[in-house]
Amino acid sequence: MMLLQPGFLASVPVQNALLIGAGAALLSGAAGVFTVLRSQSFAGHALADVSSAGGAMAYLLGISPLLGFFSLSVLGALALEVIGTRRAAERDLAAGIVLGAGMGGTALLLYLDVTVKGSAGAAVSVMFGSLFAAPPGLGVAVALGALAGLLGLGLIYRPLLLASLDSELAKADGVNTRLLGTAYLLLLALAVTLSAMAVGAILSTALLIGPAAAALRLAHSPAAAMGLAALLGLFCAWGGVWLAYQSYGWTPGHVWPVSFFITALVLAVYAVASLVRRG
Amino acid sequence: MTPALNVEGISVALGGREVLRDVGFSLAPGAFCGLIGANGSGKTTLLRTILGFTAPSAGRVTLGGAVGYVPQKLQLDPDMPIRARDFVELGLNGHRFGFPFPSRARRARVEELLSAVDAKTFADQRIGELSGGQQQRVLIAHALIREPKLLLLDEPLANLDLRAAAEIIALLKRVAAQGVAVLISAHDMNPLLRAMDRIVYLANGRAASGKTQDVVRTEVLSALYGYHIDVIRVHERILVVAGEHGAHGHEHVAAIP
Ligand SMILES: Nc1ncnc2c1ncn2[C@@H]1O[C@H](COP(=O)(O)OP(=O)(O)OP(=O)(O)O)[C@@H](O)[C@H]1O
Ligand SMILES: [Mg+2]
């Protein structure tokens, strides 16, 4: 049994997977810092669940999964804004409602995928990801999406930070907190979409929250936390792809799910960060 | 001289109840004004109306320039990784979009404000780790860095011990001396007595305002409360007490605000 598989970087699916993983991890890591600071993890998870309906829809219509996931998570973000912006306590409620509706839609669309399209693998792929089976052009699209998201995040960084510190104070300083909240949710929708491309809809919260929470334990400023979270996310994504590639040699003929390795590394990174902080 | 703040006959209703009725006063640049009233008398509501967060049902607010605001307490996680220094800097440019490139001029301005509020020794600590008095200083520096004409503070002395309160008052007095009108809410006027030259006294949804010695008088406050009030001076402290016809009808003496 070979422990190290040859030709890692020469493989085209691997290159594609590395590109998707990098884009997803960099944007989710950086954006996730604000998700944690604003206590919006549940909203992030709700967006991911809603986006899975888009993933299932993409199979049915034969369109790009990126487009499917993204259109539905944007719709989810707008629904969150419409339902629950009057009071902070309403946010979790809104997330729960949107999540339920989204998953209901996913159930129907996945059923149609199987009955109409005969794609039996759609459910696993949408929910848990299938990074090595991603369409060839997806890597570049995800990388471009991540770049756009990071630029947007940089543009709203200061007002977003102020609003995340104290929303009333931000308003007094002249920040349109309502508009900013919506802009951030849209960025979150993008981050969640890209992560769903890498590890599937259900697991995308791991890339969003894990590296960010770990970085916040270690960093001394929000900007440093964003940079560190992006790097930690990148380590998990690439490490996961590499381990999955190696797993072909452990159980010959079978590659273990990449998502398993990525999320396992996220957990490990968070655990180590917690130990370092305490120690 | 245009006033730093002009409040003309504003009424504010919240949840169907009129919280403020026909409140009017004006502050000249450099005024140091106490906004005094018991819990629930409408101090925060008045400040929020001046800030434009709450729309009055009648009347209007006119500002002479930028407004700095110091909330009672930051609602933040102690783990929030932001240093006091960076928080002050956000007062300068936190409302702006665009990439936060560092600038030497901005750093120097932040340094200036940090020394003005005596916050240099803890400028590099996380803001969530600071004591109440230290946090107040940082909040004041944040509010002052854009050179407002009016500084609004909501109960800045509420969680401070006597010494810290005296230091904050002295700091605010220096701010007023630079020409900034300072409006500071408190439920107890005594710590502010020496410092304030004006008072806005809220009770019953209405306000009495003017020079402190003209407002804090038995006749004026009795008219405001709608029942007999005694203003008693002991050892340079003022007690506003409801006499034997107080709220519960039996004989007692209680400080109202
Ligand atoms: N959102 C709201 N809806 C309905 N009523 C409100 C609302 N906010 C405040 N009130 C009422 O308005 C009145 C004034 O409240 P406000 O917070 O302005 O008082 P305050 O003087 O700041 O009190 P404190 O000293 O306790 O801070 C109170 O009776 C309060 O119950
Ligand atoms: Mg109040």
Coordinates of C-alpha atoms and ligand atoms in Angstrom, one line a residue:
Chain A
M1 CA 0.0 0.0 0.0
M2 CA 1.4 3.4 -1.0
L3 CA 1.1 6.0 1.6
L4 CA 1.9 8.9 -0.7
Q5 CA 0.2 9.0 -4.0
P6 CA 2.2 10.5 -6.9
G7 CA 1.2 13.2 -9.3
F8 CA -0.8 15.3 -6.8
L9 CA -0.3 18.7 -8.4
A10 CA -0.3 17.3 -12.0
S11 CA -3.9 16.1 -11.7
V12 CA -6.5 18.4 -13.2
P13 CA -9.3 17.6 -10.8
V14 CA -6.8 18.3 -8.0
Q15 CA -5.9 21.7 -9.4
N16 CA -9.6 22.5 -9.7
A17 CA -10.2 21.4 -6.2
L18 CA -7.3 23.4 -4.8
L19 CA -8.6 26.5 -6.6
I20 CA -12.2 26.1 -5.3
G21 CA -10.9 25.3 -1.8
A22 CA -8.7 28.4 -1.8
G23 CA -11.4 30.7 -3.0
A24 CA -13.9 29.3 -0.5
A25 CA -11.6 29.3 2.4
L26 CA -10.1 32.8 1.9
L27 CA -13.5 34.6 1.6
S28 CA -15.2 32.5 4.3
G29 CA -12.4 32.9 6.7
A30 CA -12.2 36.7 6.4
A31 CA -16.0 37.2 6.3
G32 CA -16.5 34.7 9.1
V33 CA -14.7 37.0 11.5
F34 CA -17.6 39.4 11.3
T35 CA -20.1 36.5 11.4
V36 CA -18.7 35.5 14.7
L37 CA -18.4 39.1 16.0
R38 CA -22.0 39.9 15.0
S39 CA -23.2 36.6 16.4
Q40 CA -24.7 35.7 13.0
S41 CA -23.5 32.0 12.8
F42 CA -27.1 30.8 12.7
A43 CA -28.0 33.2 9.9
G44 CA -24.9 31.9 8.0
H45 CA -26.1 28.4 8.5
A46 CA -29.6 29.3 7.4
L47 CA -28.2 30.8 4.2
A48 CA -26.2 27.7 3.5
D49 CA -29.3 25.5 4.0
V50 CA -31.3 27.7 1.6
S51 CA -28.6 27.6 -0.9
S52 CA -28.8 23.8 -1.0
A53 CA -32.2 24.3 -2.7
G54 CA -30.3 26.2 -5.4
G55 CA -27.8 23.4 -5.7
A56 CA -30.6 20.9 -6.2
M57 CA -32.3 23.2 -8.6
A58 CA -29.1 23.5 -10.7
Y59 CA -29.1 19.7 -11.2
L60 CA -32.7 19.9 -12.3
L61 CA -32.2 22.7 -14.8
G62 CA -28.7 21.7 -15.9
I63 CA -27.2 25.1 -15.0
S64 CA -24.0 25.9 -13.2
P65 CA -24.1 24.9 -9.5
L66 CA -22.4 28.2 -8.6
L67 CA -25.3 30.1 -10.1
G68 CA -27.9 27.8 -8.5
F69 CA -26.4 28.0 -5.0
F70 CA -25.7 31.7 -5.2
S71 CA -29.1 32.8 -6.5
L72 CA -30.9 31.0 -3.6
S73 CA -28.6 32.2 -0.9
V74 CA -29.0 35.8 -2.1
L75 CA -32.8 35.2 -2.0
G76 CA -32.3 33.8 1.5
A77 CA -30.3 36.9 2.6
L78 CA -33.1 39.2 1.3
A79 CA -35.7 37.1 3.1
L80 CA -33.7 37.4 6.4
E81 CA -33.6 41.2 6.0
V82 CA -37.4 41.5 5.2
I83 CA -38.5 39.2 8.1
G84 CA -36.2 40.2 10.9
T85 CA -34.6 43.6 11.0
R86 CA -36.7 45.4 13.5
R87 CA -35.2 43.9 16.6
A88 CA -32.0 41.8 17.2
A89 CA -34.1 39.1 18.9
E90 CA -36.0 38.6 15.7
R91 CA -32.9 37.7 13.8
D92 CA -32.7 34.1 15.1
L93 CA -36.4 33.7 14.5
A94 CA -36.1 34.9 11.0
A95 CA -33.1 32.6 10.4
G96 CA -35.0 29.6 11.7
I97 CA -38.0 30.3 9.5
V98 CA -35.9 30.9 6.4
L99 CA -33.9 27.8 7.1
G100 CA -37.0 25.7 7.3
A101 CA -38.5 27.0 4.1
G102 CA -35.2 26.5 2.3
M103 CA -34.8 22.9 3.5
G104 CA -38.4 22.1 2.5
G105 CA -37.6 23.4 -1.0
T106 CA -34.4 21.3 -1.1
A107 CA -36.4 18.2 -0.2
L108 CA -38.7 18.7 -3.1
L109 CA -36.0 19.6 -5.6
L110 CA -33.8 16.6 -4.6
Y111 CA -36.8 14.4 -5.1
L112 CA -37.3 15.8 -8.5
D113 CA -33.6 15.4 -9.3
V114 CA -33.9 11.7 -8.6
T115 CA -37.3 11.1 -10.3
V116 CA -37.0 13.4 -13.3
K117 CA -33.3 13.5 -13.9
G118 CA -32.3 10.2 -12.4
S119 CA -29.3 11.9 -10.6
A120 CA -29.2 9.7 -7.5
G121 CA -25.9 11.2 -6.3
A122 CA -27.3 14.8 -6.2
A123 CA -28.3 14.7 -2.6
V124 CA -24.9 13.7 -1.2
S125 CA -23.1 16.1 -3.6
V126 CA -25.3 19.1 -2.7
M127 CA -25.2 18.5 1.0
F128 CA -21.7 17.2 1.6
G129 CA -19.8 18.3 -1.5
S130 CA -17.9 16.4 -4.1
L131 CA -14.8 18.5 -4.7
F132 CA -13.0 16.2 -7.0
A133 CA -16.0 15.9 -9.3
A134 CA -16.5 19.6 -9.7
P135 CA -17.0 20.9 -13.2
P136 CA -13.7 22.0 -14.8
G137 CA -14.5 25.8 -15.1
L138 CA -15.7 26.1 -11.5
G139 CA -12.3 26.7 -10.0
V140 CA -11.7 29.9 -11.9
A141 CA -15.3 31.1 -11.2
V142 CA -14.9 30.5 -7.5
A143 CA -11.6 32.3 -7.4
L144 CA -13.1 35.3 -9.1
G145 CA -16.1 35.3 -6.8
A146 CA -13.8 35.2 -3.8
L147 CA -11.8 38.1 -5.1
A148 CA -14.9 40.2 -5.6
G149 CA -16.1 39.2 -2.1
L150 CA -12.8 40.2 -0.5
L151 CA -12.8 43.5 -2.3
G152 CA -16.3 44.2 -1.1
L153 CA -15.4 43.2 2.5
G154 CA -12.4 45.6 2.4
L155 CA -14.6 48.4 1.2
I156 CA -17.1 48.1 4.0
Y157 CA -14.5 47.1 6.6
R158 CA -14.5 50.2 8.8
P159 CA -18.3 51.0 9.0
L160 CA -18.9 47.2 9.4
L161 CA -16.5 47.1 12.3
L162 CA -18.0 50.2 14.0
A163 CA -21.5 48.8 13.5
S164 CA -20.4 45.4 14.9
L165 CA -18.9 47.1 18.0
D166 CA -22.0 49.2 18.8
S167 CA -24.8 49.8 16.3
E168 CA -26.2 52.9 18.0
L169 CA -22.8 54.5 18.2
A170 CA -22.3 53.7 14.5
K171 CA -25.6 55.4 13.6
A172 CA -24.6 58.4 15.6
D173 CA -21.3 58.5 13.7
G174 CA -23.3 58.6 10.4
V175 CA -23.2 55.0 9.4
N176 CA -26.3 53.7 7.6
T177 CA -26.5 50.5 9.7
R178 CA -29.5 49.1 7.9
L179 CA -27.9 49.3 4.4
L180 CA -24.6 48.0 5.9
G181 CA -26.3 45.0 7.5
T182 CA -27.9 44.1 4.1
A183 CA -24.6 44.5 2.3
Y184 CA -22.9 42.2 4.8
L185 CA -25.6 39.6 4.5
L186 CA -25.1 39.6 0.7
L187 CA -21.4 39.1 1.2
L188 CA -22.2 36.3 3.6
A189 CA -24.4 34.7 1.0
L190 CA -21.5 34.8 -1.4
A191 CA -19.0 33.3 1.1
V192 CA -21.5 30.5 2.0
T193 CA -22.0 29.7 -1.6
L194 CA -18.3 29.4 -2.3
S195 CA -17.9 27.2 0.7
A196 CA -20.8 25.0 -0.4
M197 CA -18.9 24.5 -3.6
A198 CA -16.0 23.1 -1.6
V199 CA -17.6 21.1 1.2
G200 CA -21.3 21.1 0.5
A201 CA -24.1 23.2 1.8
I202 CA -24.5 21.6 5.2
L203 CA -20.8 21.7 6.0
S204 CA -20.1 25.2 4.6
T205 CA -20.7 26.7 8.1
A206 CA -17.5 24.9 9.2
L207 CA -15.3 26.9 6.9
L208 CA -17.2 30.1 7.8
I209 CA -17.1 29.8 11.6
G210 CA -14.2 27.5 12.5
P211 CA -11.2 29.3 11.2
A212 CA -12.7 32.7 12.2
A213 CA -13.4 31.6 15.7
A214 CA -9.8 30.2 16.0
A215 CA -8.3 33.4 14.6
L216 CA -10.3 35.5 17.0
R217 CA -8.8 33.6 19.9
L218 CA -5.3 34.5 18.7
A219 CA -5.3 37.8 17.0
H220 CA -5.1 41.3 18.5
S221 CA -7.1 43.2 15.9
P222 CA -10.0 42.4 13.7
A223 CA -8.0 42.9 10.6
A224 CA -5.3 40.5 11.8
A225 CA -8.0 38.0 12.7
M226 CA -9.4 38.3 9.2
G227 CA -6.0 37.6 7.7
L228 CA -5.3 34.7 10.0
A229 CA -8.7 33.2 9.5
A230 CA -8.2 33.3 5.8
L231 CA -4.8 31.5 6.1
L232 CA -6.1 28.9 8.6
G233 CA -9.1 28.2 6.3
L234 CA -6.6 27.8 3.4
F235 CA -4.6 25.4 5.4
C236 CA -7.7 23.3 6.2
A237 CA -8.9 23.3 2.6
W238 CA -5.6 22.4 0.9
G239 CA -4.7 20.0 3.7
G240 CA -8.1 18.3 3.2
V241 CA -7.6 18.0 -0.5
W242 CA -4.1 16.6 0.0
L243 CA -5.2 14.1 2.6
A244 CA -8.2 12.9 0.4
Y245 CA -5.8 12.5 -2.5
Q246 CA -3.6 10.3 -0.3
S247 CA -6.5 8.3 0.9
Y248 CA -6.7 6.7 -2.5
G249 CA -3.7 4.7 -1.4
W250 CA -5.1 3.7 2.0
T251 CA -8.2 2.0 0.6
P252 CA -7.2 1.2 -2.9
G253 CA -9.6 2.5 -5.6
H254 CA -11.6 4.7 -3.2
V255 CA -11.0 8.3 -2.3
W256 CA -12.4 9.3 1.1
P257 CA -14.7 12.4 1.1
V258 CA -12.7 15.6 0.9
S259 CA -15.3 17.3 3.1
F260 CA -14.5 14.9 5.9
F261 CA -10.8 15.9 5.9
I262 CA -11.5 19.6 5.6
T263 CA -13.9 19.7 8.5
A264 CA -11.7 17.5 10.6
L265 CA -8.8 19.9 10.1
V266 CA -11.1 22.8 11.0
L267 CA -11.9 21.2 14.2
A268 CA -8.3 20.5 14.9
V269 CA -7.3 24.1 14.1
Y270 CA -10.0 25.4 16.5
A271 CA -8.9 23.0 19.3
V272 CA -5.3 24.0 18.9
A273 CA -6.1 27.7 18.9
S274 CA -8.1 27.2 22.1
L275 CA -5.2 25.4 23.8
V276 CA -2.7 28.1 22.7
R277 CA -5.0 30.8 24.1
R278 CA -5.4 29.1 27.4
G279 CA -1.7 27.9 27.7
Chain B
M1 CA -23.8 83.5 18.0
T2 CA -25.7 80.5 16.6
P3 CA -26.6 78.0 19.3
A4 CA -24.9 74.6 19.3
L5 CA -28.3 73.0 19.9
N6 CA -31.8 74.4 19.6
V7 CA -34.7 72.2 20.8
E8 CA -38.0 73.8 20.0
G9 CA -41.2 72.5 21.6
I10 CA -40.6 68.8 20.8
S11 CA -43.1 66.1 21.8
V12 CA -42.2 62.4 21.5
A13 CA -44.5 59.5 21.7
L14 CA -43.2 55.9 22.3
G15 CA -45.5 52.9 22.1
G16 CA -48.6 55.2 22.0
R17 CA -47.5 57.1 25.2
E18 CA -46.3 60.7 25.2
V19 CA -42.9 60.5 26.8
L20 CA -41.9 64.1 26.2
R21 CA -44.3 67.0 25.9
D22 CA -43.4 70.4 24.5
V23 CA -39.7 70.3 25.6
G24 CA -37.7 73.3 24.5
F25 CA -34.2 74.7 25.4
S26 CA -31.1 75.9 23.6
L27 CA -27.4 75.5 24.3
A28 CA -24.7 78.1 23.4
P29 CA -21.2 76.9 22.4
G30 CA -19.2 76.0 25.5
A31 CA -22.3 75.4 27.7
F32 CA -22.1 72.7 30.2
C33 CA -25.6 71.4 30.8
G34 CA -26.9 68.7 33.0
L35 CA -29.9 66.7 31.7
I36 CA -31.4 65.6 35.0
G37 CA -34.4 63.4 35.7
A38 CA -35.5 60.2 37.5
N39 CA -35.4 56.8 35.9
G40 CA -37.9 56.7 33.0
S41 CA -38.2 60.5 32.9
G42 CA -37.1 60.6 29.2
K43 CA -33.4 61.5 29.3
T44 CA -32.4 58.8 26.9
T45 CA -35.4 59.5 24.7
L46 CA -34.5 63.2 24.5
L47 CA -30.9 62.4 23.6
R48 CA -32.1 59.9 20.9
T49 CA -34.4 62.6 19.5
I50 CA -31.5 65.1 19.3
L51 CA -29.4 62.4 17.5
G52 CA -32.2 61.9 15.0
F53 CA -32.9 58.2 16.0
T54 CA -36.4 59.0 17.1
A55 CA -38.7 61.4 15.2
P56 CA -40.6 63.9 17.4
S57 CA -44.3 64.1 16.8
A58 CA -44.1 67.9 17.1
G59 CA -41.4 70.5 17.3
R60 CA -37.9 70.4 15.9
V61 CA -34.2 70.0 16.7
T62 CA -31.6 72.3 15.1
L63 CA -27.9 71.5 15.4
G64 CA -25.1 74.1 15.1
G65 CA -22.7 71.5 13.7
A66 CA -21.5 67.9 14.1
V67 CA -22.6 65.9 17.2
G68 CA -20.5 63.5 19.2
Y69 CA -22.3 60.8 21.2
V70 CA -21.2 58.8 24.2
P71 CA -23.5 55.9 24.9
Q72 CA -23.9 54.7 28.5
K73 CA -21.9 51.6 27.9
L74 CA -20.6 49.8 24.8
Q75 CA -22.6 46.6 24.2
L76 CA -19.5 44.6 23.3
D77 CA -18.0 41.2 23.9
P78 CA -15.0 41.4 26.2
D79 CA -13.2 39.1 23.7
M80 CA -13.7 41.7 20.9
P81 CA -10.1 42.1 19.7
I82 CA -10.0 45.9 19.3
R83 CA -7.5 48.1 21.1
A84 CA -8.7 51.4 22.6
R85 CA -6.4 53.2 20.2
D86 CA -8.1 51.7 17.1
F87 CA -11.5 52.4 18.5
V88 CA -10.6 56.1 18.9
E89 CA -9.4 56.1 15.3
L90 CA -12.8 54.7 14.2
G91 CA -14.3 57.9 15.4
L92 CA -12.4 59.7 12.7
N93 CA -13.1 57.5 9.7
G94 CA -15.3 54.7 10.9
H95 CA -18.2 56.0 8.8
R96 CA -16.2 56.0 5.6
F97 CA -16.1 53.3 3.0
G98 CA -12.8 52.3 1.4
F99 CA -9.7 50.4 2.4
P100 CA -8.3 51.3 5.8
F101 CA -4.8 52.3 4.7
P102 CA -2.8 53.5 7.7
S103 CA -1.9 57.2 7.7
R104 CA 0.6 59.0 9.9
A105 CA -1.5 62.2 10.2
R106 CA -4.4 60.1 11.5
R107 CA -2.2 58.3 14.0
A108 CA -0.9 61.6 15.3
R109 CA -4.5 62.9 15.7
V110 CA -5.4 59.8 17.6
E111 CA -2.4 60.3 19.9
E112 CA -3.5 63.8 20.5
L113 CA -7.0 62.7 21.6
L114 CA -5.6 59.9 23.8
S115 CA -3.5 62.4 25.7
A116 CA -6.4 64.9 26.0
V117 CA -8.5 62.3 27.8
D118 CA -5.5 60.8 29.7
A119 CA -5.9 57.4 28.1
K120 CA -2.3 56.9 26.9
T121 CA -1.4 54.3 29.5
F122 CA -4.1 51.9 28.4
A123 CA -4.3 52.8 24.8
D124 CA -3.0 49.4 23.6
Q125 CA -5.3 47.3 25.8
R126 CA -8.5 45.7 24.4
I127 CA -11.4 48.0 25.0
G128 CA -13.4 45.1 26.5
E129 CA -10.8 44.7 29.3
L130 CA -10.9 48.3 30.4
S131 CA -12.7 49.5 33.6
G132 CA -15.8 51.6 33.4
G133 CA -14.0 54.9 33.9
Q134 CA -11.3 54.0 31.3
Q135 CA -13.9 53.0 28.8
Q136 CA -15.6 56.3 29.3
R137 CA -12.4 58.2 28.4
V138 CA -12.0 56.1 25.3
L139 CA -15.6 56.7 24.3
I140 CA -15.2 60.5 24.9
A141 CA -12.0 60.5 22.7
H142 CA -13.9 58.6 20.0
A143 CA -16.7 61.2 20.1
L144 CA -14.4 64.2 20.1
I145 CA -12.0 63.3 17.4
R146 CA -14.2 64.8 14.6
E147 CA -14.4 68.1 16.5
P148 CA -18.1 68.2 17.2
K149 CA -19.9 71.3 18.3
L150 CA -22.1 69.4 20.6
L151 CA -21.2 66.4 22.9
L152 CA -24.1 64.2 24.2
L153 CA -23.4 61.8 27.0
D154 CA -25.9 59.3 28.4
E155 CA -25.3 58.7 32.1
P156 CA -21.5 58.7 31.8
L157 CA -21.2 58.7 35.6
A158 CA -23.6 55.9 36.4
N159 CA -21.1 53.2 37.0
L160 CA -18.2 55.3 38.3
D161 CA -16.9 55.8 41.8
L162 CA -16.7 59.4 43.1
R163 CA -13.1 59.9 42.1
A164 CA -13.5 58.6 38.6
A165 CA -16.7 60.6 38.2
A166 CA -14.8 63.8 39.3
E167 CA -12.1 63.1 36.8
I168 CA -14.5 62.6 34.0
I169 CA -16.3 65.9 34.9
A170 CA -13.1 67.8 35.0
L171 CA -12.3 66.4 31.5
L172 CA -15.7 67.4 30.2
K173 CA -15.2 70.8 31.7
R174 CA -12.0 71.2 29.7
V175 CA -13.9 70.1 26.6
A176 CA -16.6 72.8 27.2
A177 CA -13.9 75.4 27.7
Q178 CA -12.8 74.7 24.1
G179 CA -16.2 75.8 22.9
V180 CA -18.0 72.5 22.7
A181 CA -21.5 72.4 24.2
V182 CA -21.8 69.5 26.6
L183 CA -25.1 67.9 27.4
I184 CA -24.8 65.2 30.1
S185 CA -27.6 63.1 31.5
A186 CA -27.7 62.0 35.1
H187 CA -30.3 60.9 37.6
D188 CA -28.4 62.7 40.4
M189 CA -27.4 66.3 39.8
N190 CA -25.1 66.6 42.8
P191 CA -21.8 65.4 41.2
L192 CA -22.4 68.0 38.4
L193 CA -23.4 70.9 40.6
R194 CA -20.1 72.7 40.5
A195 CA -19.4 72.0 36.9
M196 CA -22.7 72.7 35.1
D197 CA -23.9 76.2 34.2
R198 CA -27.2 75.1 32.7
I199 CA -29.8 72.5 33.6
V200 CA -32.6 70.7 31.8
Y201 CA -34.8 69.1 34.4
L202 CA -37.2 66.4 33.2
A203 CA -40.3 65.3 35.2
N204 CA -43.8 64.4 34.1
G205 CA -42.7 64.4 30.5
R206 CA -42.0 68.1 30.7
A207 CA -38.8 70.1 31.1
A208 CA -37.7 73.1 33.1
S209 CA -34.5 74.6 31.8
G210 CA -32.2 77.5 32.4
K211 CA -29.4 78.4 34.8
T212 CA -29.1 75.9 37.6
Q213 CA -30.0 78.2 40.5
D214 CA -33.1 79.5 38.6
V215 CA -34.5 76.0 37.9
V216 CA -33.6 74.0 41.0
R217 CA -36.1 75.9 43.2
T218 CA -39.1 74.8 45.2
E219 CA -41.6 76.8 43.1
V220 CA -40.3 75.7 39.7
L221 CA -39.9 72.0 40.5
S222 CA -43.3 71.9 42.3
A223 CA -44.9 73.3 39.2
L224 CA -43.1 70.7 37.0
Y225 CA -44.0 67.7 39.2
G226 CA -47.5 68.9 39.9
Y227 CA -47.2 68.5 43.6
H228 CA -45.3 70.1 46.4
I229 CA -41.5 69.6 46.3
D230 CA -38.9 70.8 48.7
V231 CA -35.5 71.8 47.4
I232 CA -33.1 71.4 50.4
R233 CA -29.5 72.4 50.4
V234 CA -27.2 70.6 52.8
H235 CA -23.4 70.8 52.7
E236 CA -23.4 72.0 49.1
R237 CA -25.6 69.2 48.1
I238 CA -29.1 69.6 46.8
L239 CA -31.9 67.2 47.8
V240 CA -35.1 67.3 45.9
V241 CA -37.7 65.7 48.2
A242 CA -41.4 65.1 48.1
G243 CA -42.8 66.2 51.4
E244 CA -45.8 64.7 53.3
H245 CA -48.0 64.7 50.3
G246 CA -45.7 62.4 48.5
A247 CA -46.5 59.6 46.1
H248 CA -47.8 57.1 48.6
G249 CA -49.9 59.6 50.6
H250 CA -48.3 58.9 54.0
E251 CA -45.6 60.9 55.6
H252 CA -42.2 60.3 54.2
V253 CA -39.2 62.1 52.9
A254 CA -37.6 60.7 49.8
A255 CA -35.1 62.0 47.3
I256 CA -36.9 62.0 44.0
P257 CA -34.3 61.9 41.3
Ligands
LIG1 N1 -39.2 51.8 22.7 C1 -40.1 52.2 23.7 N2 -41.4 51.9 23.6 C2 -42.3 52.4 24.5 N3 -41.9 53.1 25.6 C3 -40.6 53.4 25.7 C4 -39.6 53.0 24.8 N4 -38.4 53.4 25.2 C5 -38.7 54.0 26.3 N5 -40.0 54.1 26.6 C6 -40.6 54.7 27.8 O1 -40.2 56.1 27.8 C7 -40.0 56.6 29.1 C8 -38.6 57.3 29.0 O2 -37.6 56.4 28.9 P1 -36.1 56.8 28.8 O3 -35.3 55.6 28.5 O4 -36.0 58.0 27.9 O5 -35.9 57.3 30.3 P2 -34.5 57.7 31.0 O6 -34.7 59.0 31.7 O7 -33.4 57.6 30.1 O8 -34.4 56.5 32.1 P3 -33.1 55.9 32.8 O9 -32.6 56.8 33.9 O10 -33.7 54.6 33.5 O11 -32.1 55.6 31.8 C9 -40.0 55.4 30.0 O12 -41.3 55.5 30.7 C10 -40.0 54.2 29.1 O13 -40.8 53.2 29.7
MG2 MG -31.6 56.3 30.0

